[in-house]
PDB file of C-alpha atoms in Angstrom:
ATOM      1  CA  MET A   1      50.480  14.426  62.666  1.00  0.00           C
ATOM      2  CA  SER A   2      49.420  11.331  60.560  1.00  0.00           C
ATOM      3  CA  SER A   3      51.918   9.649  57.904  1.00  0.00           C
ATOM      4  CA  GLU A   4      49.238   8.177  55.921  1.00  0.00           C
ATOM      5  CA  ARG A   5      48.646   9.971  52.462  1.00  0.00           C
ATOM      6  CA  LYS A   6      45.218  11.226  51.522  1.00  0.00           C
ATOM      7  CA  TYR A   7      43.894  10.850  47.829  1.00  0.00           C
ATOM      8  CA  THR A   8      41.234  12.586  46.142  1.00  0.00           C
ATOM      9  CA  THR A   9      39.448  12.422  42.490  1.00  0.00           C
ATOM     10  CA  ILE A  10      39.271  15.321  40.291  1.00  0.00           C
ATOM     11  CA  PRO A  11      36.722  15.193  37.607  1.00  0.00           C
ATOM     12  CA  VAL A  12      37.562  15.637  34.284  1.00  0.00           C
ATOM     13  CA  LEU A  13      36.306  15.037  30.844  1.00  0.00           C
ATOM     14  CA  VAL A  14      37.134  11.429  29.464  1.00  0.00           C
ATOM     15  CA  LYS A  15      38.994  12.909  26.433  1.00  0.00           C
ATOM     16  CA  VAL A  16      41.114  15.194  28.672  1.00  0.00           C
ATOM     17  CA  LYS A  17      42.107  12.105  30.989  1.00  0.00           C
ATOM     18  CA  GLN A  18      43.231  10.371  28.263  1.00  0.00           C
ATOM     19  CA  ASP A  19      45.267  12.681  26.560  1.00  0.00           C
ATOM     20  CA  LEU A  20      46.979  13.126  30.121  1.00  0.00           C
ATOM     21  CA  ASP A  21      47.279   9.529  30.447  1.00  0.00           C
ATOM     22  CA  LYS A  22      49.260   9.076  26.933  1.00  0.00           C
ATOM     23  CA  ILE A  23      51.556  11.985  28.103  1.00  0.00           C
ATOM     24  CA  ARG A  24      52.316  10.726  31.811  1.00  0.00           C
ATOM     25  CA  GLY A  25      53.399   7.242  30.683  1.00  0.00           C
ATOM     26  CA  GLY A  26      53.872   5.133  33.589  1.00  0.00           C
ATOM     27  CA  LYS A  27      54.433   7.508  36.301  1.00  0.00           C
ATOM     28  CA  GLU A  28      52.347   7.786  38.985  1.00  0.00           C
ATOM     29  CA  TRP A  29      49.611  10.501  38.393  1.00  0.00           C
ATOM     30  CA  SER A  30      50.551  12.804  41.698  1.00  0.00           C
ATOM     31  CA  LYS A  31      54.143  12.980  40.420  1.00  0.00           C
ATOM     32  CA  PHE A  32      53.150  13.342  36.942  1.00  0.00           C
ATOM     33  CA  LEU A  33      51.058  16.294  37.968  1.00  0.00           C
ATOM     34  CA  VAL A  34      53.303  18.014  40.203  1.00  0.00           C
ATOM     35  CA  GLU A  35      55.964  17.695  37.367  1.00  0.00           C
ATOM     36  CA  LEU A  36      53.383  19.049  34.918  1.00  0.00           C
ATOM     37  CA  VAL A  37      52.657  21.982  37.379  1.00  0.00           C
ATOM     38  CA  GLU A  38      56.386  22.622  37.926  1.00  0.00           C
ATOM     39  CA  GLU A  39      57.320  22.842  34.158  1.00  0.00           C
ATOM     40  CA  ASN A  40      54.312  25.092  33.209  1.00  0.00           C
ATOM     41  CA  ARG A  41      55.824  27.369  36.063  1.00  0.00           C
ATOM     42  CA  LYS A  42      58.904  27.556  34.628  1.00  0.00           C
ATOM     43  CA  LEU A  43      57.968  28.123  31.134  1.00  0.00           C
ATOM     44  CA  ARG A  44      55.890  31.196  32.481  1.00  0.00           C
ATOM     45  CA  ARG A  45      58.776  32.299  34.056  1.00  0.00           C
ATOM     46  CA  ARG A  46      60.959  32.097  30.969  1.00  0.00           C
ATOM     47  CA  LEU A  47      58.155  33.963  28.716  1.00  0.00           C
ATOM     48  CA  ALA A  48      57.842  36.315  31.401  1.00  0.00           C
ATOM     49  CA  ALA A  49      61.879  36.965  31.212  1.00  0.00           C
ATOM     50  CA  ARG A  50      61.466  37.230  27.100  1.00  0.00           C
ATOM     51  CA  SER A  51      58.944  39.831  27.714  1.00  0.00           C
ATOM     52  CA  LEU A  52      60.988  41.833  29.996  1.00  0.00           C
ATOM     53  CA  GLN A  53      64.303  41.715  27.777  1.00  0.00           C
ATOM     54  CA  LYS A  54      62.309  42.596  25.122  1.00  0.00           C
ATOM     55  CA  ARG A  55      60.777  45.714  26.413  1.00  0.00           C
ATOM     56  CA  PHE A  56      64.240  46.629  28.106  1.00  0.00           C
ATOM     57  CA  ASN A  57      65.788  46.024  24.260  1.00  0.00           C
ATOM     58  CA  THR A  58      63.294  48.357  22.963  1.00  0.00           C
ATOM     59  CA  VAL A  59      63.885  51.248  25.871  1.00  0.00           C
ATOM     60  CA  GLU A  60      67.863  50.634  25.255  1.00  0.00           C
ATOM     61  CA  SER A  61      67.254  51.158  21.685  1.00  0.00           C
ATOM     62  CA  TYR A  62      65.243  54.499  22.248  1.00  0.00           C
ATOM     63  CA  ILE A  63      67.833  55.820  24.451  1.00  0.00           C
ATOM     64  CA  SER A  64      70.759  54.971  21.961  1.00  0.00           C
ATOM     65  CA  ASP A  65      68.902  56.877  19.288  1.00  0.00           C
ATOM     66  CA  SER A  66      68.188  59.952  21.487  1.00  0.00           C
ATOM     67  CA  TYR A  67      71.833  59.966  22.324  1.00  0.00           C
ATOM     68  CA  ARG A  68      73.058  59.717  18.553  1.00  0.00           C
ATOM     69  CA  THR A  69      70.091  62.353  17.845  1.00  0.00           C
ATOM     70  CA  LEU A  70      71.533  64.652  20.324  1.00  0.00           C
ATOM     71  CA  ARG A  71      75.166  64.076  19.767  1.00  0.00           C
ATOM     72  CA  LYS A  72      74.271  65.016  16.137  1.00  0.00           C
ATOM     73  CA  ASN A  73      72.528  68.196  16.972  1.00  0.00           C
ATOM     74  CA  LEU A  74      75.370  69.325  19.457  1.00  0.00           C
ATOM     75  CA  LYS A  75      77.592  68.734  16.455  1.00  0.00           C
ATOM     76  CA  LEU A  76      75.541  70.693  13.771  1.00  0.00           C
ATOM     77  CA  LYS A  77      75.480  73.781  16.426  1.00  0.00           C
ATOM     78  CA  SER A  78      78.864  73.356  16.959  1.00  0.00           C
ATOM     79  CA  SER A  79      79.431  73.532  13.218  1.00  0.00           C
ATOM     80  CA  GLU A  80      77.276  77.007  13.012  1.00  0.00           C
ATOM     81  CA  LYS A  81      78.842  78.621  15.727  1.00  0.00           C
ATOM     82  CA  GLU A  82      82.046  78.061  13.834  1.00  0.00           C
ATOM     83  CA  ALA A  83      80.669  79.337  10.413  1.00  0.00           C
ATOM     84  CA  LEU A  84      79.512  82.643  12.015  1.00  0.00           C
TER      85      LEU A  84
END
């Protein structure tokens, strides 16, 4: 197995390269792009976790409301039986 590093070029618009160049500062391109990809992955995971949490909170709220309604209805039925 060869220990030499192989490089490639990626054609991008000049404006895109200029923007990336400003962001990367003095970092080497490979390191910068690896960090950029990793940061993107972390952000996507965080957003997915928030989305799941939001759905869970919605379901949890629905269950809680249903439970309260059930308790209220049972209490009303119990009161009706006592009135008879």
